[in-house]
Short mmCIF file of C-alpha atoms in Angstrom, two decimals:
data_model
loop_
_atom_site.label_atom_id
_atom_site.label_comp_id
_atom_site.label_asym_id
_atom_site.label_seq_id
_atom_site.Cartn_x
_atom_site.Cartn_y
_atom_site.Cartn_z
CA UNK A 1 -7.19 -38.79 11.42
CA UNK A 2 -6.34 -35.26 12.13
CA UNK A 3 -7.41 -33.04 8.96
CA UNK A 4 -5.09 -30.20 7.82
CA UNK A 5 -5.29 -26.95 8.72
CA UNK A 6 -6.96 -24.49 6.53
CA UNK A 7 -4.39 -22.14 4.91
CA UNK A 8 -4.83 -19.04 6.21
CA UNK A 9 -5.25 -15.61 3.85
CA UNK A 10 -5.95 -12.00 4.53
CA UNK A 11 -7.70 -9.49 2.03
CA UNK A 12 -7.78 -6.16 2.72
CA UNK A 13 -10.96 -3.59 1.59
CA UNK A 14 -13.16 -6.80 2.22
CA UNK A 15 -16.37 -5.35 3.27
CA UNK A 16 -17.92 -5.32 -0.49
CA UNK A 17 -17.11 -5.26 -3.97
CA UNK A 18 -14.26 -6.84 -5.19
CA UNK A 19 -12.47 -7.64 -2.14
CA UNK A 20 -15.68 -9.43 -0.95
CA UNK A 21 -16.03 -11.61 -4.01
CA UNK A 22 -12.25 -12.74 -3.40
CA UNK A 23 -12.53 -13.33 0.15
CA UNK A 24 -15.70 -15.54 -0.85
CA UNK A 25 -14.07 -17.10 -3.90
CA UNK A 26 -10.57 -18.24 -1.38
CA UNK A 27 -13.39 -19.51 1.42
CA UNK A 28 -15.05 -21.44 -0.99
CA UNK A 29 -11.24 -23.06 -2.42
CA UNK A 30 -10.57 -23.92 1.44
CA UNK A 31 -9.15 -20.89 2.57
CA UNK A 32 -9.91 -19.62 6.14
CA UNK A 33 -9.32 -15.92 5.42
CA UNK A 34 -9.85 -12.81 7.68
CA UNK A 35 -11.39 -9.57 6.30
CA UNK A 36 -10.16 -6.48 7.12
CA UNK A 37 -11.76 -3.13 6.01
CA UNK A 38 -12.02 0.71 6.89
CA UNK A 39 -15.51 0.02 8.08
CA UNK A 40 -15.52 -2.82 10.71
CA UNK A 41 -19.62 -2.87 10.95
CA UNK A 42 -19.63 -3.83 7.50
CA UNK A 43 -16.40 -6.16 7.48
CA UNK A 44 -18.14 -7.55 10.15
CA UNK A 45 -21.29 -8.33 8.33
CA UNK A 46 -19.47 -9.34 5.27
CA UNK A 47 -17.82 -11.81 7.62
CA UNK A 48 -20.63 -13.47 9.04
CA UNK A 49 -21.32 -16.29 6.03
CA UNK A 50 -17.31 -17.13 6.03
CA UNK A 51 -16.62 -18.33 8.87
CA UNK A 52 -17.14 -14.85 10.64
CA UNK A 53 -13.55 -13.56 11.34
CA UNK A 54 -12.83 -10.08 10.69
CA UNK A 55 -10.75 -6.92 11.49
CA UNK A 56 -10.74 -3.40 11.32
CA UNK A 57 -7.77 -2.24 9.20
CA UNK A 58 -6.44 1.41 7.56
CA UNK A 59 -4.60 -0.17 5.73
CA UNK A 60 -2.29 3.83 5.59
CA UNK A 61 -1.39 2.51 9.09
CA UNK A 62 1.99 0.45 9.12
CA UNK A 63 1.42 -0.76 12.89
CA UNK A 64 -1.94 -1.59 12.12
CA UNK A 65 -1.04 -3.89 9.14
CA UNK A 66 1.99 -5.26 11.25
CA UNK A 67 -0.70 -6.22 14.05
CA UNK A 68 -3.16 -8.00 11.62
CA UNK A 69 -0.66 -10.12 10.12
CA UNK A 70 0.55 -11.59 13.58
CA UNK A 71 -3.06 -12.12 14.29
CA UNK A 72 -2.96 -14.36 11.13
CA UNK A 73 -0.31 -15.96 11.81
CA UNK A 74 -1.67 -16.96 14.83
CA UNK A 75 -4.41 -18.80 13.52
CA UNK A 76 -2.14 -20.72 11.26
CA UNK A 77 -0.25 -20.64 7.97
CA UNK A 78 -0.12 -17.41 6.62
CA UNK A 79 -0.26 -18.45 2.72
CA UNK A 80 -1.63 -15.16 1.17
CA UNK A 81 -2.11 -11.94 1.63
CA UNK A 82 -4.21 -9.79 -0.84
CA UNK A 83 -4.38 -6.18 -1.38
CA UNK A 84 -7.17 -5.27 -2.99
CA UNK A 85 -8.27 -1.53 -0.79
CA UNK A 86 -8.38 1.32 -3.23
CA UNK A 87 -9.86 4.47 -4.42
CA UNK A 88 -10.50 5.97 -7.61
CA UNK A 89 -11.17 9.87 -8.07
CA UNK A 90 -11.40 10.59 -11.73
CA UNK A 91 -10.86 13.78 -14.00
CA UNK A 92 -7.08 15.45 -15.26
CA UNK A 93 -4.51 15.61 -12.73
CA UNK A 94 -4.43 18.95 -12.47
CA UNK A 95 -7.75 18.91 -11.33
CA UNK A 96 -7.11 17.00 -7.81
CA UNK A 97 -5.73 19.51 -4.98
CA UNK A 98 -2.68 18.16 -3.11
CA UNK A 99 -5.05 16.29 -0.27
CA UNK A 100 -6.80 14.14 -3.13
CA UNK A 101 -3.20 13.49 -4.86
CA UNK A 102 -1.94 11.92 -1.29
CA UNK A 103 -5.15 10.14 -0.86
CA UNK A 104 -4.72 8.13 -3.40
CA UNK A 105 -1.48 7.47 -3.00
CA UNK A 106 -1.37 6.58 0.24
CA UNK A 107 -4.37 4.26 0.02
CA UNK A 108 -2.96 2.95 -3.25
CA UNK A 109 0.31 2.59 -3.67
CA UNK A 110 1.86 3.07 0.67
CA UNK A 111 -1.36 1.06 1.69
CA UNK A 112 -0.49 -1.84 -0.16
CA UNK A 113 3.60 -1.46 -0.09
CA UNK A 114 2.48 -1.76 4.23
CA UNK A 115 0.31 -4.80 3.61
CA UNK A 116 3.41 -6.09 1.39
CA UNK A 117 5.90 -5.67 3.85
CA UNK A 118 3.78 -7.06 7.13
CA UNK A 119 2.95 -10.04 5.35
CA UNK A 120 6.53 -10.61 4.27
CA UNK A 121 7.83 -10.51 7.74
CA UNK A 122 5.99 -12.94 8.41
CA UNK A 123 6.29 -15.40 5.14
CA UNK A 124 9.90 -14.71 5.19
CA UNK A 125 10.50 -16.60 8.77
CA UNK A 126 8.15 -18.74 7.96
CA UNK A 127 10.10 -19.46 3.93
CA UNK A 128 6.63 -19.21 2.44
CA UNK A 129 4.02 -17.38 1.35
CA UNK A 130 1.88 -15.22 -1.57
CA UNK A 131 1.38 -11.53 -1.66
CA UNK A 132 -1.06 -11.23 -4.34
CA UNK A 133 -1.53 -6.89 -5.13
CA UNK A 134 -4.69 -6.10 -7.47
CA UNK A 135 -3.40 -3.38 -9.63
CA UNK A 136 -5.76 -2.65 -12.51
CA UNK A 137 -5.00 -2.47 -16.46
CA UNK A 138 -4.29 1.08 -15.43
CA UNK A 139 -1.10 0.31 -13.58
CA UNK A 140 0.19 -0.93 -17.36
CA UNK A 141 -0.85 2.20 -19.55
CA UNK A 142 -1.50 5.85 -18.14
CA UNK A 143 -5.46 6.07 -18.25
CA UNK A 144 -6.86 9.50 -19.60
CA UNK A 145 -9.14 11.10 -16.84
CA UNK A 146 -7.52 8.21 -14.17
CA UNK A 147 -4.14 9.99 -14.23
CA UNK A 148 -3.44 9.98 -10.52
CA UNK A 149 -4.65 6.75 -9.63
CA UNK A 150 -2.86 5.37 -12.78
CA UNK A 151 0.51 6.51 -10.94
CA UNK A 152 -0.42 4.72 -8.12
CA UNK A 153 -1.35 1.53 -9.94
CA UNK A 154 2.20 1.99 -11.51
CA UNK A 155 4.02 2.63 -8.21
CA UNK A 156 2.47 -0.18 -7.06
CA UNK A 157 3.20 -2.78 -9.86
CA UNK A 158 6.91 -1.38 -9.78
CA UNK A 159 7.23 -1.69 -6.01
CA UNK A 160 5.82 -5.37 -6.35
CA UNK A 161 8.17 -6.51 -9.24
CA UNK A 162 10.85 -5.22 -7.23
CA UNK A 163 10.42 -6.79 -4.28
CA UNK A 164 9.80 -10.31 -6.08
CA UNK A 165 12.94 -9.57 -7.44
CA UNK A 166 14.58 -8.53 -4.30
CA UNK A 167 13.01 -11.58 -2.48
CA UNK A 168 15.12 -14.02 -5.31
CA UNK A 169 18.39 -11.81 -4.80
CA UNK A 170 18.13 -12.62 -0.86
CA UNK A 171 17.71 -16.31 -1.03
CA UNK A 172 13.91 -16.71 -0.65
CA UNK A 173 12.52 -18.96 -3.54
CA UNK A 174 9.18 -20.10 -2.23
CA UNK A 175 7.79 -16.47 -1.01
CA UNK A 176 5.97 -14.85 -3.86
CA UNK A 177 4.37 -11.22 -5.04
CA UNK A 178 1.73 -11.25 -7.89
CA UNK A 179 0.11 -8.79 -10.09
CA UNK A 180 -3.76 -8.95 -10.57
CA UNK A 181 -4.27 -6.61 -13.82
CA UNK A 182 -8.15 -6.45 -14.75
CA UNK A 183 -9.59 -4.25 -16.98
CA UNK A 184 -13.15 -2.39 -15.41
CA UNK A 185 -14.91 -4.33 -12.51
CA UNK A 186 -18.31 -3.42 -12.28
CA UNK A 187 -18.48 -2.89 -8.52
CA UNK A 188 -19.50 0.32 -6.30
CA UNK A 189 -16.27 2.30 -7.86
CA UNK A 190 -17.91 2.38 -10.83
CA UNK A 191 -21.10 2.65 -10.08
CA UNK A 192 -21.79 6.45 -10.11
CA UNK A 193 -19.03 6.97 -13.17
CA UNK A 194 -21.84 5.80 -16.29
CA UNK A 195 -22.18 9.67 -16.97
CA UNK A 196 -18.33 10.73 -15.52
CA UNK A 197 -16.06 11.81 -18.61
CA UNK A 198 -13.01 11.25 -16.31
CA UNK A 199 -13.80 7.35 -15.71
CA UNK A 200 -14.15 6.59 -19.48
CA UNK A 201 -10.81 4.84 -19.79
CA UNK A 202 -12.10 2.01 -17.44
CA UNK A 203 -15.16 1.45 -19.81
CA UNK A 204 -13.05 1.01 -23.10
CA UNK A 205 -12.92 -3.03 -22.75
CA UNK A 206 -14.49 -6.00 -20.69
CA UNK A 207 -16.59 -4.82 -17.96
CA UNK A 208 -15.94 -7.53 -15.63
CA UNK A 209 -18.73 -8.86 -12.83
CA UNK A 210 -16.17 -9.13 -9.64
CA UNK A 211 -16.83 -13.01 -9.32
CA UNK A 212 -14.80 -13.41 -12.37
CA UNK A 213 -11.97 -11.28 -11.20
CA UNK A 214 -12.28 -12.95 -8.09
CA UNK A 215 -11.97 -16.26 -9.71
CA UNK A 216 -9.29 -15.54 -11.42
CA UNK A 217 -7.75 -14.19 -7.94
CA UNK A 218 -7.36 -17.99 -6.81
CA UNK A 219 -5.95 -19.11 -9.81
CA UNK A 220 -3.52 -17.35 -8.64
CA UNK A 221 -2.96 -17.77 -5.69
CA UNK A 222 -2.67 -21.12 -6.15
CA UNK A 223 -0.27 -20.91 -8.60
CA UNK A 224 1.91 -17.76 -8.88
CA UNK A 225 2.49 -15.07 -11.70
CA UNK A 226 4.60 -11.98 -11.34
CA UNK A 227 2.09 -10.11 -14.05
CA UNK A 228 -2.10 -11.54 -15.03
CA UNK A 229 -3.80 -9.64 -16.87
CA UNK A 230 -7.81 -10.25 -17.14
CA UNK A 231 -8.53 -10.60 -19.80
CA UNK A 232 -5.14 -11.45 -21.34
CA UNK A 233 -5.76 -9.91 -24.39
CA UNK A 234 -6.30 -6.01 -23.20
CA UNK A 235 -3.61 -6.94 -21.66
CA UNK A 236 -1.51 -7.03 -24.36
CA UNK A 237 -3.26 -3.91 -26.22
CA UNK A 238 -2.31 -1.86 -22.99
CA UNK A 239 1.16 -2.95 -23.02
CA UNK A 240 1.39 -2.22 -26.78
CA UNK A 241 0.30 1.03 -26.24
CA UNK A 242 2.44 1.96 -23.48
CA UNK A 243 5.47 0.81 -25.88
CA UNK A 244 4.28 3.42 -28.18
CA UNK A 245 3.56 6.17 -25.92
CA UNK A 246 2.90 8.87 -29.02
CA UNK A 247 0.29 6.40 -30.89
CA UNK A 248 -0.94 6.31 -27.46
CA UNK A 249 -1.81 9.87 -26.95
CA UNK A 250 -2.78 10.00 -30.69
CA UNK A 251 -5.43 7.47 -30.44
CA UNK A 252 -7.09 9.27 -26.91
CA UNK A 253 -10.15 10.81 -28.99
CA UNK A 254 -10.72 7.04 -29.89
CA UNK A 255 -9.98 5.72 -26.17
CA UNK A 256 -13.07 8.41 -25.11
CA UNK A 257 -15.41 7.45 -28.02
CA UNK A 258 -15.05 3.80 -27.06
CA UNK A 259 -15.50 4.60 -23.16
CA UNK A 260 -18.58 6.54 -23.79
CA UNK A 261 -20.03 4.00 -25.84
CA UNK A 262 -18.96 1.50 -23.03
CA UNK A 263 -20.36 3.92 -20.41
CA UNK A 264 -24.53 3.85 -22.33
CA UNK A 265 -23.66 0.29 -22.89
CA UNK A 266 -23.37 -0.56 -19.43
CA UNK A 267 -26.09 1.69 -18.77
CA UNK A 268 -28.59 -0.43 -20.74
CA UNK A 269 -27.16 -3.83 -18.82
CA UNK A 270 -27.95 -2.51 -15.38
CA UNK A 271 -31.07 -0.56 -16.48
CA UNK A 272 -33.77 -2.21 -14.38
CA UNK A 273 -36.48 -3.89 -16.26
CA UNK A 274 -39.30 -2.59 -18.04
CA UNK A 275 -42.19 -3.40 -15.45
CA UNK A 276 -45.07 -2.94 -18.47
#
C-alpha cells in the first residue's frame, strides 16, 4: 500500500534560532519542509539532519520567493508556509538613520507580505493551504527601545489579518494566514541585548527557549488561528495596554525596571557554571 505523501512546508530564516527549531519541530510532526535562509552554507548544514533539502532565499526578493514556492510545490502539497526571517535593531526611533528604518522593514514587514503572497498563489489554485507569520508580542503593543521593529511587527499582523479577511471575501475558505505572537525567545537576537537598554521590553515576561515557540508553531499549523499569543496571558496584558495607550506610556519606567531585572535574570540562567 502506497503511503501518503508528506505535506510539504517552507520556513524561511531557517539556518538557526527560531526558524530552525520550527523547521525541526514540523519534520518531526511529518512534515517534509525546505529551509531557506540568507546564508545557504548554513541552511545547508541546518538541513542535513531533516531530510537535507534547502534553499537560498532573501526573502526582500519577490522573484526569489515566487521561485521557491514553485519548487515546493513541486515536491508535493504545499500545506504551510512560515515566515519567521527577521531583524531586531534596538534603541528610540530617532536613533536609526533612514537605511536601518528600511532594513527592517523590508526584512520584516515586505519580506514576509512576499513570502505571503508566493505561497498564496500557489494555495489558492491549489484551494488549500497555511501561511503561518511569526510576529512577536511586539506587533500587539509599541515596545519602548523596539520602536521600529514594533511597526513592522504591526504592519505585518495588519497585512496578515487583512488578507485572511480578503481570502474569505473572495471565496477561499480552506486557505489560511496565522499570527504567531511570543513574548522574548531566547535565541541569537537576544543574545548580545543582556546589557542593551533598548531591548528591555523583550525581557519584561517569559523568556521562551525556541523549542517551545516552535512547538507551539505546529499546533498551529495543524489547526489554524488568526491571532496566538505565547503565552496567552501576556497576551492579554499587551492587548490591555495597547487599549489604554496613556496608562501605557505611564507605566514605561515600570516596563524598564522589569526588563532590567529580566535582563540580570537571564544573565544568571545562561551564566556558565561555577567550575570550583
Amino acid at each position: 500500500m502506497t503511503q501518503p505523501a508528506r505535506p510539504v512546508a517552507v520556513v524561511t530564516g531557517a539556518a538557526g534560532g527560531l526558524g530552525r527549531a520550527i523547521a525541526t519541530a514540523l519534520h518531526t510532526d511529518g512534515w517534509s519542509v525546505l529551509l531557506t535562509d540568507l546564508d545557504p552554507v548554513a541552511v545547508q548544514s541546518a538541513a542535513a539532519p531533516l531530510g537535507g533539502w534547502s534553499a537560498a532565499l532573501d526573502v526582500r526578493d519577490e522573484d526569489a520567493c515566487a521561485a521557491i514556492a514553485a519548487n515546493a510545490a513541486g515536491r508535493g502539497d504545499l500545506a504551510l508556509w512560515v515566515n519567521n526571517a527577521g531583524i531586531l535593531v534596538t534603541g528610540a526611533s530617532w536613533e536609526h538613520d533612514a537605511a536601518t528604518r528600511r532594513r527592517m522593514l523590508d526584512v520584516n514587514t515586505h519580506g514576509a507580505m512576499n513570502g505571503t503572497l508566493a505561497a498564496l498563489t500557489v494555495m489558492r489554485g491549489q484551494g488549500h493551504g497555511h501561511v503561518l507569520n511569526v510576529v512577536s508580542l511586539a506587533g500587539l503593543v509599541a515596545a519602548p527601545g523596539e520602536t521600529v521593529y514594533a511597526a513592522s511587527k504591526h504592519a505585518l499582523l495588519a497585512f496578515s489579518l487583512g488578507t485572511l479577511s480578503d481570502l474569505r471575501m473572495a471565496g477561499y475558505r480552506r486557505v489560511h494566514v496565522s499570527c504567531l505572537c511570543p513574548d522574548g525567545i531566547w535565541t541569537p537576537m537576544l543574545h548580545d541585548r543582556l546589557d542593551d537598554p533598548g531591548a528591555v521590553a523583550s525581557f519584561t515576561g517569559s523568556m521562551l527557549t525556541a523549542q517551545q515557540v516552535a512547538a507551539r508553531a505546529v499546533r498551529l499549523a495543524r489547526r489554524p488561528r488568526p491571532v496566538v499569543s505565547l503565552p496567552r496571558w501576556r497576551g492579554a496584558q499587551v492587548r490591555l495596554l495597547d487599549a489604554l495607550p496613556r496608562l501605557a506610556v505611564a507605566l514605561t519606567p515600570l516596563v524598564r525596571a522589569a526588563g532590567r531585572a529580566g535582563q540580570r535574570r537571564q544573565r544568571r540562567r545562561s551564566a556558565p557554571p561555577d567550575p570550583r
